[in-house]
mmCIF file of C-alpha atoms and ligand atoms in Angstrom:
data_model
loop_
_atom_site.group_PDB
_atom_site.id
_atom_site.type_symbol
_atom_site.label_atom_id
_atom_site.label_comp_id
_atom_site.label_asym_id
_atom_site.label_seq_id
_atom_site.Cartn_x
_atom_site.Cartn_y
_atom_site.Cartn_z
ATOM 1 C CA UNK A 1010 14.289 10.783 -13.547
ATOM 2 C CA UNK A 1011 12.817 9.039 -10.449
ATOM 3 C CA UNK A 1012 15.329 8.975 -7.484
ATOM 4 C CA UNK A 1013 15.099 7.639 -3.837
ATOM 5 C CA UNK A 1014 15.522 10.978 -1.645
ATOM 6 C CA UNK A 1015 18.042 9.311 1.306
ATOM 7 C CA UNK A 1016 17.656 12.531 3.126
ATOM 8 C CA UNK A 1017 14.626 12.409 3.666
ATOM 9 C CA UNK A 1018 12.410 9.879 6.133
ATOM 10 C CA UNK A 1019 8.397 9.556 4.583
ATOM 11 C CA UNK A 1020 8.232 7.372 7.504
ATOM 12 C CA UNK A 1021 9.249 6.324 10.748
ATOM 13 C CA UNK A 1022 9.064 3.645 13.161
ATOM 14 C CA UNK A 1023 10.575 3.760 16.607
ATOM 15 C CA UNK A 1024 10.014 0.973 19.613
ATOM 16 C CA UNK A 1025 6.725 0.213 18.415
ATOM 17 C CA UNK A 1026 5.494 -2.579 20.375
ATOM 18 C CA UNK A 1027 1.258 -4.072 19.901
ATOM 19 C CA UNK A 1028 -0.930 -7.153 21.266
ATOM 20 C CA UNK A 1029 -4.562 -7.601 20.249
ATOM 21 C CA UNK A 1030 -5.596 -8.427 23.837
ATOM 22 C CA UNK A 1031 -3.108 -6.713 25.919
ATOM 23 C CA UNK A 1032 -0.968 -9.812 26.678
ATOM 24 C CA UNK A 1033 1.074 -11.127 23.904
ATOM 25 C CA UNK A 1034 2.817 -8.443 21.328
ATOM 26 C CA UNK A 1035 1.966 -9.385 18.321
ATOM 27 C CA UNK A 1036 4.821 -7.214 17.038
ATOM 28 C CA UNK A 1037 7.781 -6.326 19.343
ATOM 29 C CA UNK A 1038 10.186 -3.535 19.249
ATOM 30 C CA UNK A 1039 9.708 -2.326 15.562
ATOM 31 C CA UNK A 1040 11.709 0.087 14.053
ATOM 32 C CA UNK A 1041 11.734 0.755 10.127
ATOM 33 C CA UNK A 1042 12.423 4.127 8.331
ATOM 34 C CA UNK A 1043 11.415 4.337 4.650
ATOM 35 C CA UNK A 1044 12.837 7.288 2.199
ATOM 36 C CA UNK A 1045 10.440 9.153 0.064
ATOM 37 C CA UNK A 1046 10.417 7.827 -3.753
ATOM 38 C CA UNK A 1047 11.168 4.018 -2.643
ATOM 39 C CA UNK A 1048 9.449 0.904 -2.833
ATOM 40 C CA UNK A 1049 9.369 -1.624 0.485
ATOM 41 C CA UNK A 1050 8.077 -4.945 0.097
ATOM 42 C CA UNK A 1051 7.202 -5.931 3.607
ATOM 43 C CA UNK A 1052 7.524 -9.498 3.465
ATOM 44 C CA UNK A 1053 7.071 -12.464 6.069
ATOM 45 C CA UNK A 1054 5.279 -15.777 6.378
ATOM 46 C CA UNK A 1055 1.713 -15.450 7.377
ATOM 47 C CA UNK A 1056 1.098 -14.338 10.744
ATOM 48 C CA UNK A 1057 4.335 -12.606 11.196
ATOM 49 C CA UNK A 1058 2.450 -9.390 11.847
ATOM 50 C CA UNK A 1059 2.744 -7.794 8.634
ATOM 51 C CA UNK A 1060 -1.220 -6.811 8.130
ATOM 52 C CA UNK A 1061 -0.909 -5.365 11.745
ATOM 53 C CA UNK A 1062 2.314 -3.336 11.154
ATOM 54 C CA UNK A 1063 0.585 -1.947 8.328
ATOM 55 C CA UNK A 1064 -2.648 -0.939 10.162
ATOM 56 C CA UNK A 1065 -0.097 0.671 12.816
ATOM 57 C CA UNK A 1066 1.572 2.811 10.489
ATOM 58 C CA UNK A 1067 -2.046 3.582 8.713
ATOM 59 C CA UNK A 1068 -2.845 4.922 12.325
ATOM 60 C CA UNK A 1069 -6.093 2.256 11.875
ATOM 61 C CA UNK A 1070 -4.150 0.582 15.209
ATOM 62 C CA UNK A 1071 -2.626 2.522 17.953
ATOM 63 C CA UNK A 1072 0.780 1.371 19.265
ATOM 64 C CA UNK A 1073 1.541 -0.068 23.058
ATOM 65 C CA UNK A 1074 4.689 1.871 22.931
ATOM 66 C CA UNK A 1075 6.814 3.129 20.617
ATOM 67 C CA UNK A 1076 6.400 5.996 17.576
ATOM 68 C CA UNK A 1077 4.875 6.865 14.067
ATOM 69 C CA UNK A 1078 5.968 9.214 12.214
ATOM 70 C CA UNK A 1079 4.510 9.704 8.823
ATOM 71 C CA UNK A 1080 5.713 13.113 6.719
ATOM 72 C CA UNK A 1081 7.820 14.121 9.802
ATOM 73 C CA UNK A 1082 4.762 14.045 11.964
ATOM 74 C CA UNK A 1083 3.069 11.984 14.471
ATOM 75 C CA UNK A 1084 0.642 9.716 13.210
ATOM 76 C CA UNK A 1085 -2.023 10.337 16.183
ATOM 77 C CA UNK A 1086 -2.442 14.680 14.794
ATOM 78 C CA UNK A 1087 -1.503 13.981 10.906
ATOM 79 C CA UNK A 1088 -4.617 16.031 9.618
ATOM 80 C CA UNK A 1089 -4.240 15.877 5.769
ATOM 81 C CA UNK A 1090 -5.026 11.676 5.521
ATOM 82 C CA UNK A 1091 -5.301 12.353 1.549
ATOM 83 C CA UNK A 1092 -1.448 12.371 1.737
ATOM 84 C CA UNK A 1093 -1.870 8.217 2.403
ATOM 85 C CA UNK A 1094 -3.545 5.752 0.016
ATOM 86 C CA UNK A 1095 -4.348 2.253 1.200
ATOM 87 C CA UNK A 1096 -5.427 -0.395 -0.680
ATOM 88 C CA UNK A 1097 -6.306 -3.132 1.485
ATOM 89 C CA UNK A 1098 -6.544 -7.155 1.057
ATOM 90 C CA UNK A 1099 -9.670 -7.577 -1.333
ATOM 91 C CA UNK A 1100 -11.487 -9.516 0.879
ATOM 92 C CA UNK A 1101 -11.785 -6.677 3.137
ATOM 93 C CA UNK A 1102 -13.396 -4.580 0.599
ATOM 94 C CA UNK A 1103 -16.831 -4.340 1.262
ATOM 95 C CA UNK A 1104 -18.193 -1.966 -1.612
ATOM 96 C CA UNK A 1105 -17.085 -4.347 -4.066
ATOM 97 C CA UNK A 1106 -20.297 -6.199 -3.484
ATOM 98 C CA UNK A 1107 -22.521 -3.117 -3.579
ATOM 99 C CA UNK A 1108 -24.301 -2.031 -6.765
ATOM 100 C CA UNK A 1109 -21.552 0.968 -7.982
ATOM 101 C CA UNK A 1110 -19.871 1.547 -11.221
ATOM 102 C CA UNK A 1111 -16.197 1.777 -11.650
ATOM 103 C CA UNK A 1112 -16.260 5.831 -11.972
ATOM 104 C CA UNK A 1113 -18.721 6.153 -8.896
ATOM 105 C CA UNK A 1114 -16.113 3.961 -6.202
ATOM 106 C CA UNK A 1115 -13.011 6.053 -7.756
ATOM 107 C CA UNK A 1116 -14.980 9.037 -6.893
ATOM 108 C CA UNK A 1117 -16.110 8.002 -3.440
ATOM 109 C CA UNK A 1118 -11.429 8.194 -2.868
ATOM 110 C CA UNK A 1119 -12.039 11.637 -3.942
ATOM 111 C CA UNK A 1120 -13.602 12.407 -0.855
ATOM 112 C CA UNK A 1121 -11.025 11.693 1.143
ATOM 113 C CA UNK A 1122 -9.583 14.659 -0.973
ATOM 114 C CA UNK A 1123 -12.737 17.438 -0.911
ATOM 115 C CA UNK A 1124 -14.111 16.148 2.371
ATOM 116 C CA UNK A 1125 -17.389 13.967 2.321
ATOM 117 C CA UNK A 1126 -19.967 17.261 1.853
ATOM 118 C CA UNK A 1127 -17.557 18.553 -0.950
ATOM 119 C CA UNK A 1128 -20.192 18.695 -4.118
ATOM 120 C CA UNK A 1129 -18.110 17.224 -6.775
ATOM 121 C CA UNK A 1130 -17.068 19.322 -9.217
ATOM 122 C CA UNK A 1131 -16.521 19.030 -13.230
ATOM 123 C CA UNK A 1132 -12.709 19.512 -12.467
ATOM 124 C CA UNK A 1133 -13.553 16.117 -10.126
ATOM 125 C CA UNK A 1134 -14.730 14.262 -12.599
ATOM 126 C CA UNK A 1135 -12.413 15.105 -14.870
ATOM 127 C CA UNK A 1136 -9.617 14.194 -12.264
ATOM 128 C CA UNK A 1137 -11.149 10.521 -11.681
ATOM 129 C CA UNK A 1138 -11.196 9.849 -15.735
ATOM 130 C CA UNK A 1139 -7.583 10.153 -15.717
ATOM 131 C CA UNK A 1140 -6.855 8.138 -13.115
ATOM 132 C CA UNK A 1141 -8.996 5.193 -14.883
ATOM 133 C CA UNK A 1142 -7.121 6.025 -17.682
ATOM 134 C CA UNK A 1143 -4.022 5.461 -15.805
ATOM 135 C CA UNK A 1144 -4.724 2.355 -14.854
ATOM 136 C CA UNK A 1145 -6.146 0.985 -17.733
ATOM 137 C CA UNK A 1146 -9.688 0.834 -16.829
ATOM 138 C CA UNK A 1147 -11.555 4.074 -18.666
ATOM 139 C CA UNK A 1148 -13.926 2.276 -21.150
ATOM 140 C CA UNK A 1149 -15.012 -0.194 -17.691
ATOM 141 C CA UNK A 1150 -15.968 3.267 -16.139
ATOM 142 C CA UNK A 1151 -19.844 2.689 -15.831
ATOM 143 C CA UNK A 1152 -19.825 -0.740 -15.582
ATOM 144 C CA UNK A 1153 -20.278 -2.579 -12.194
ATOM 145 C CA UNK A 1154 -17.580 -3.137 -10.110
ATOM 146 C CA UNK A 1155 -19.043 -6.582 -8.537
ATOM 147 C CA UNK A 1156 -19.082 -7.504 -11.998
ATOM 148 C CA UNK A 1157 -15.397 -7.223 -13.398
ATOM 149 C CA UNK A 1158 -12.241 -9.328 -12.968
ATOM 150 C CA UNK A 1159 -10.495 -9.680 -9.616
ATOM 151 C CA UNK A 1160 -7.401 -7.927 -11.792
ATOM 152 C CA UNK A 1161 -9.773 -5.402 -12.852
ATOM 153 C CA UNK A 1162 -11.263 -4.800 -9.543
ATOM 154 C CA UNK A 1163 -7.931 -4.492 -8.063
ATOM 155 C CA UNK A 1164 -7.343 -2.107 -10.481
ATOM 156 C CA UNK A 1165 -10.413 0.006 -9.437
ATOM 157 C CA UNK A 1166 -8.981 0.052 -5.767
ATOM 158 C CA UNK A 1167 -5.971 1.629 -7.088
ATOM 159 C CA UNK A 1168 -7.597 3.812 -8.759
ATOM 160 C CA UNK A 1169 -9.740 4.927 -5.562
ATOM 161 C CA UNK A 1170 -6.488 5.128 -3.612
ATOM 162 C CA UNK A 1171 -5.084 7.419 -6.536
ATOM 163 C CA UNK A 1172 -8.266 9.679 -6.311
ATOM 164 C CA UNK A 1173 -7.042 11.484 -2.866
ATOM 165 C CA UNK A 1174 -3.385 12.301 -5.239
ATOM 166 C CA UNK A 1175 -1.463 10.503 -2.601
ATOM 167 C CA UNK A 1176 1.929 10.579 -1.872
ATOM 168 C CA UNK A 1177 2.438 6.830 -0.254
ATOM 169 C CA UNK A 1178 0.373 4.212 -1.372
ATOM 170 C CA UNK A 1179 0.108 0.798 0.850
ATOM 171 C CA UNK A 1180 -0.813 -1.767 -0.565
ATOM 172 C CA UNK A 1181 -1.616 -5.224 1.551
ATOM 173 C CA UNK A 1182 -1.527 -8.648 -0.451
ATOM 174 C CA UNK A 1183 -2.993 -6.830 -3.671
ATOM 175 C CA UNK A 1184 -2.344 -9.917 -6.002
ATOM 176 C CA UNK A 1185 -4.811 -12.285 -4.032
ATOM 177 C CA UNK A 1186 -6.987 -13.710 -6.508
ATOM 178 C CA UNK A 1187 -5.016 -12.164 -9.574
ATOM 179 C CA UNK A 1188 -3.788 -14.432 -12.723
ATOM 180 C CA UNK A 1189 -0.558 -14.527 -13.874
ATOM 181 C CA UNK A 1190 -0.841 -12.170 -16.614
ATOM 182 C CA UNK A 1191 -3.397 -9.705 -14.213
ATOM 183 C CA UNK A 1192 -0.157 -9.903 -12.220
ATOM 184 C CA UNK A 1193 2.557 -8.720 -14.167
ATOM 185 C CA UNK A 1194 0.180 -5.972 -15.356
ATOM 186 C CA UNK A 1195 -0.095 -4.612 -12.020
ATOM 187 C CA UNK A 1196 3.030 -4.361 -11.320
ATOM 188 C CA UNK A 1197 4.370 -2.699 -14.087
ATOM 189 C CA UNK A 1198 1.181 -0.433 -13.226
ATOM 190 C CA UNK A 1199 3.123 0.092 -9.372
ATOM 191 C CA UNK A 1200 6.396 0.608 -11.497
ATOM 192 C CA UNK A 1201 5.182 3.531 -13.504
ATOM 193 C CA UNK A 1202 3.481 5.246 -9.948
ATOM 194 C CA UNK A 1203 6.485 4.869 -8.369
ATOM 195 C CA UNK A 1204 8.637 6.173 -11.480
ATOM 196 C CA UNK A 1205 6.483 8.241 -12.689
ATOM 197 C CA UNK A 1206 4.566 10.211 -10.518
ATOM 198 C CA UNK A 1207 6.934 9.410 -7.756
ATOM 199 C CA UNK A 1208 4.739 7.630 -5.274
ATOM 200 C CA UNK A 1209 6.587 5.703 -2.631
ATOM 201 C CA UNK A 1210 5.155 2.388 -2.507
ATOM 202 C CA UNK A 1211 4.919 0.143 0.397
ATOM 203 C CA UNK A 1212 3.718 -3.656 -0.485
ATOM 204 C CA UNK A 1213 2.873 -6.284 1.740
ATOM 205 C CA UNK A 1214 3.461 -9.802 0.589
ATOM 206 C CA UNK A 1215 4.116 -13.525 1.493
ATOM 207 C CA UNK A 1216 5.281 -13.941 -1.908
ATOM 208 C CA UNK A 1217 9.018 -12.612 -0.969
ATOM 209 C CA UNK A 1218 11.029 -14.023 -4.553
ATOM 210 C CA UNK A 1219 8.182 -11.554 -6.659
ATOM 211 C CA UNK A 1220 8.879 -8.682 -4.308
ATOM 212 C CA UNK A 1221 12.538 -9.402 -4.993
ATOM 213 C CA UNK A 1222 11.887 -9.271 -8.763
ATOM 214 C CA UNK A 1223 9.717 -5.843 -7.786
ATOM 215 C CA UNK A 1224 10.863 -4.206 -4.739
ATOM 216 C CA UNK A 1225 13.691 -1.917 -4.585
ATOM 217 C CA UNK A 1226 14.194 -2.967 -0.317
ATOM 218 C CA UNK A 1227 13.159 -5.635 0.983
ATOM 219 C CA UNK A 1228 11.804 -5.461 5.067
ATOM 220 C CA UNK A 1229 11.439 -8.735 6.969
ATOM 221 C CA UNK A 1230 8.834 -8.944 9.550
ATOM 222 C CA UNK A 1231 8.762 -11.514 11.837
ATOM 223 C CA UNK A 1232 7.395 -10.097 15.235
ATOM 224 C CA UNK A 1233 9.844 -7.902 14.774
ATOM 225 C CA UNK A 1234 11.835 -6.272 11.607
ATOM 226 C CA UNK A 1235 14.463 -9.261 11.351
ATOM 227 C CA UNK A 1236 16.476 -7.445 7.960
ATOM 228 C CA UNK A 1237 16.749 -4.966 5.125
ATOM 229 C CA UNK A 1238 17.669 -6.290 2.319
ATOM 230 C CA UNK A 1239 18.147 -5.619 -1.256
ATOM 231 C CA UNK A 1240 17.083 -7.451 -4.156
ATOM 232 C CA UNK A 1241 20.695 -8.244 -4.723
ATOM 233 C CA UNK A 1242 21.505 -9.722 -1.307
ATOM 234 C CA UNK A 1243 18.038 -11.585 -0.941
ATOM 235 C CA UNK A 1244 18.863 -13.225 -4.679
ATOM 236 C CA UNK A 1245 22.406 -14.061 -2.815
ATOM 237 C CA UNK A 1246 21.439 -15.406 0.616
ATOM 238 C CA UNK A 1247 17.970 -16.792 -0.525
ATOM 239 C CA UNK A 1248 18.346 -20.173 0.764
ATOM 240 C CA UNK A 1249 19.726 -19.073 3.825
ATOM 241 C CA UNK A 1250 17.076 -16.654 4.383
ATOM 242 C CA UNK A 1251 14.020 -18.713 3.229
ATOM 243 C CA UNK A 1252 15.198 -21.415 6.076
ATOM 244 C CA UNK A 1253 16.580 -19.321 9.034
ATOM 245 C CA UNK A 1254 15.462 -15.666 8.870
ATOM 246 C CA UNK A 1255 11.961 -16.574 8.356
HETATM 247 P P1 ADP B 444 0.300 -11.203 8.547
HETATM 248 O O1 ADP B 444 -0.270 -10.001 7.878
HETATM 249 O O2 ADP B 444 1.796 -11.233 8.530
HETATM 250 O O3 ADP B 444 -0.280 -12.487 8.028
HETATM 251 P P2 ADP B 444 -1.187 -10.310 10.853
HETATM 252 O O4 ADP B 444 -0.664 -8.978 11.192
HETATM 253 O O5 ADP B 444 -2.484 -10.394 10.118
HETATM 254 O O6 ADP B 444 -0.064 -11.158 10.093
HETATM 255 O O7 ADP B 444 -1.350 -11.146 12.194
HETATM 256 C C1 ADP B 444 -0.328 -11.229 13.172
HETATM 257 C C2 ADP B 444 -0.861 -11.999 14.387
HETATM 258 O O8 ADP B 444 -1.910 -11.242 14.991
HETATM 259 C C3 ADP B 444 -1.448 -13.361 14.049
HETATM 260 O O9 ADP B 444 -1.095 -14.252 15.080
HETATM 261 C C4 ADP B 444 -2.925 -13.105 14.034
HETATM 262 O O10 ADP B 444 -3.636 -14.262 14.385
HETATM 263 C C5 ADP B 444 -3.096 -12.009 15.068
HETATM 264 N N1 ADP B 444 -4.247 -11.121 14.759
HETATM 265 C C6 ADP B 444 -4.438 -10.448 13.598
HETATM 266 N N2 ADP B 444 -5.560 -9.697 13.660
HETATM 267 C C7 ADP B 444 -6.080 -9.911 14.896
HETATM 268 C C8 ADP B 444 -7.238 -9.424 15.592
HETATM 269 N N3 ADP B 444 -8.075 -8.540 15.003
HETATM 270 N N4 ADP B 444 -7.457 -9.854 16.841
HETATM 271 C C9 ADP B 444 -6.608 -10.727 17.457
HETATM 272 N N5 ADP B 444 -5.497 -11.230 16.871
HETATM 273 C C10 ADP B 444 -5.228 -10.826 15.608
#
């Protein structure tokens, strides 16, 4: 049975202030702590800073002040990376334009597993299968990935952010591009990682009524982490919120 684990903090955020060019913070004072076994929507209007928090937290950007904590430990000496998946905004994914198949780019995530001069092994291969499996995608395993679906290739990102075993997967606008059927797919895909194999999920999306419907806490970033709320209290307050909070 999946549970949220309240006693213990996957990650941490204290005082973490950022600018691009070393004048205006782009994010200001941010402090969010996320259990293991939950699901955060980060949600905000664009340009809020939600892409940037991310990248923070990722340890991609490094903080003006403040601190990250991922696993209990600082984001600047966390050594085993395969412990965080990332699947960023599509557009941002470059090797979806270069001649691989499906099973090659869920591989490549493996590395972050073996290490890049790790000769992959049967037990490898074997390990990538399932995960295609998992998400629906084994008999697209040797065709092209510039030539499926943008659900399907969305699905392949997954799968290469599944490859390292994580234990949080972040996920940054992952529906861009996706119909509405490809949509409700992939979430009930998230659903079953986070149920299932007990992944804690962290989403970032302008689309704050579907991360309602999906989420189990909602985080509102404006510049700054303006509320947590639940699905509940969003569905409550929604007008309110949708005018003043952000
Ligand atoms: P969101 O993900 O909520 O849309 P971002 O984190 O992408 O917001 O952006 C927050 C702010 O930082 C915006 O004003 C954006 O223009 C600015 N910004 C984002 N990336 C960069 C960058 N690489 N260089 C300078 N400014 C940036």
């Amino acid at each position: 049975m999946h549970e949220v684990d309240h006693t213990k903090n996957i990650i941490e955020v204290n005082g973490v202030s950022f600018s691009y060019d070393g004048r205006v913070d782009v994010l200001k004072d941010v402090s969010l702590s996320v259990h293991r076994g939950d699901f955060i929507g980060l949600v905000g209007s664009n340009g809020s800073g939600k892409t940037t928090l991310l990248k923070l937290i990722l340890g991609i950007l490094v903080p003006k002040t403040g601190s990250i904590r991922l696993f209990g430990e600082d984001i600047a000496i966390l050594r085993d990376r395969s412990r965080i998946g990332y699947v960023p905004q599509k557009a941002s994914s470059f090797y979806l334009n270069f001649p691989v198949s499906v099973r090659e780019a869920v591989l490549m995530g493996r590395f972050g597993k073996r290490g890049l001069f790790h000769r992959m092994k049967s037990e490898d291969r074997l390990f990538v299968d399932d995960v295609l499996a998992r998400v629906n995608m084994a008999s697209f395993a040797d065709r092209l990935v510039g030539e499926l679906s943008g659900g399907q290739q969305q699905r392949v990102l997954i799968a290469r952010a599944l490859a390292c075993e994580p234990e949080i997967l972040f996920l940054d606008e992952p529906t861009t591009g996706v119909d509405q059927s490809g949509e409700n797919e992939f979430y009930e895909l998230l659903r079953s990682l986070n149920r299932k194999l007990d992944i804690t999920l962290v989403l970032v999306s302008h689309d704050i009524d579907r991360m309602a419907r999906e989420a189990m806490h909602l985080v509102c970033v404006d510049q700054t982490v303006k509320c947590y709320l639940s699905p509940e209290e969003y569905f409550a307050r929604r007008g309110e919120i949708n005018e003043k909070t952000l």
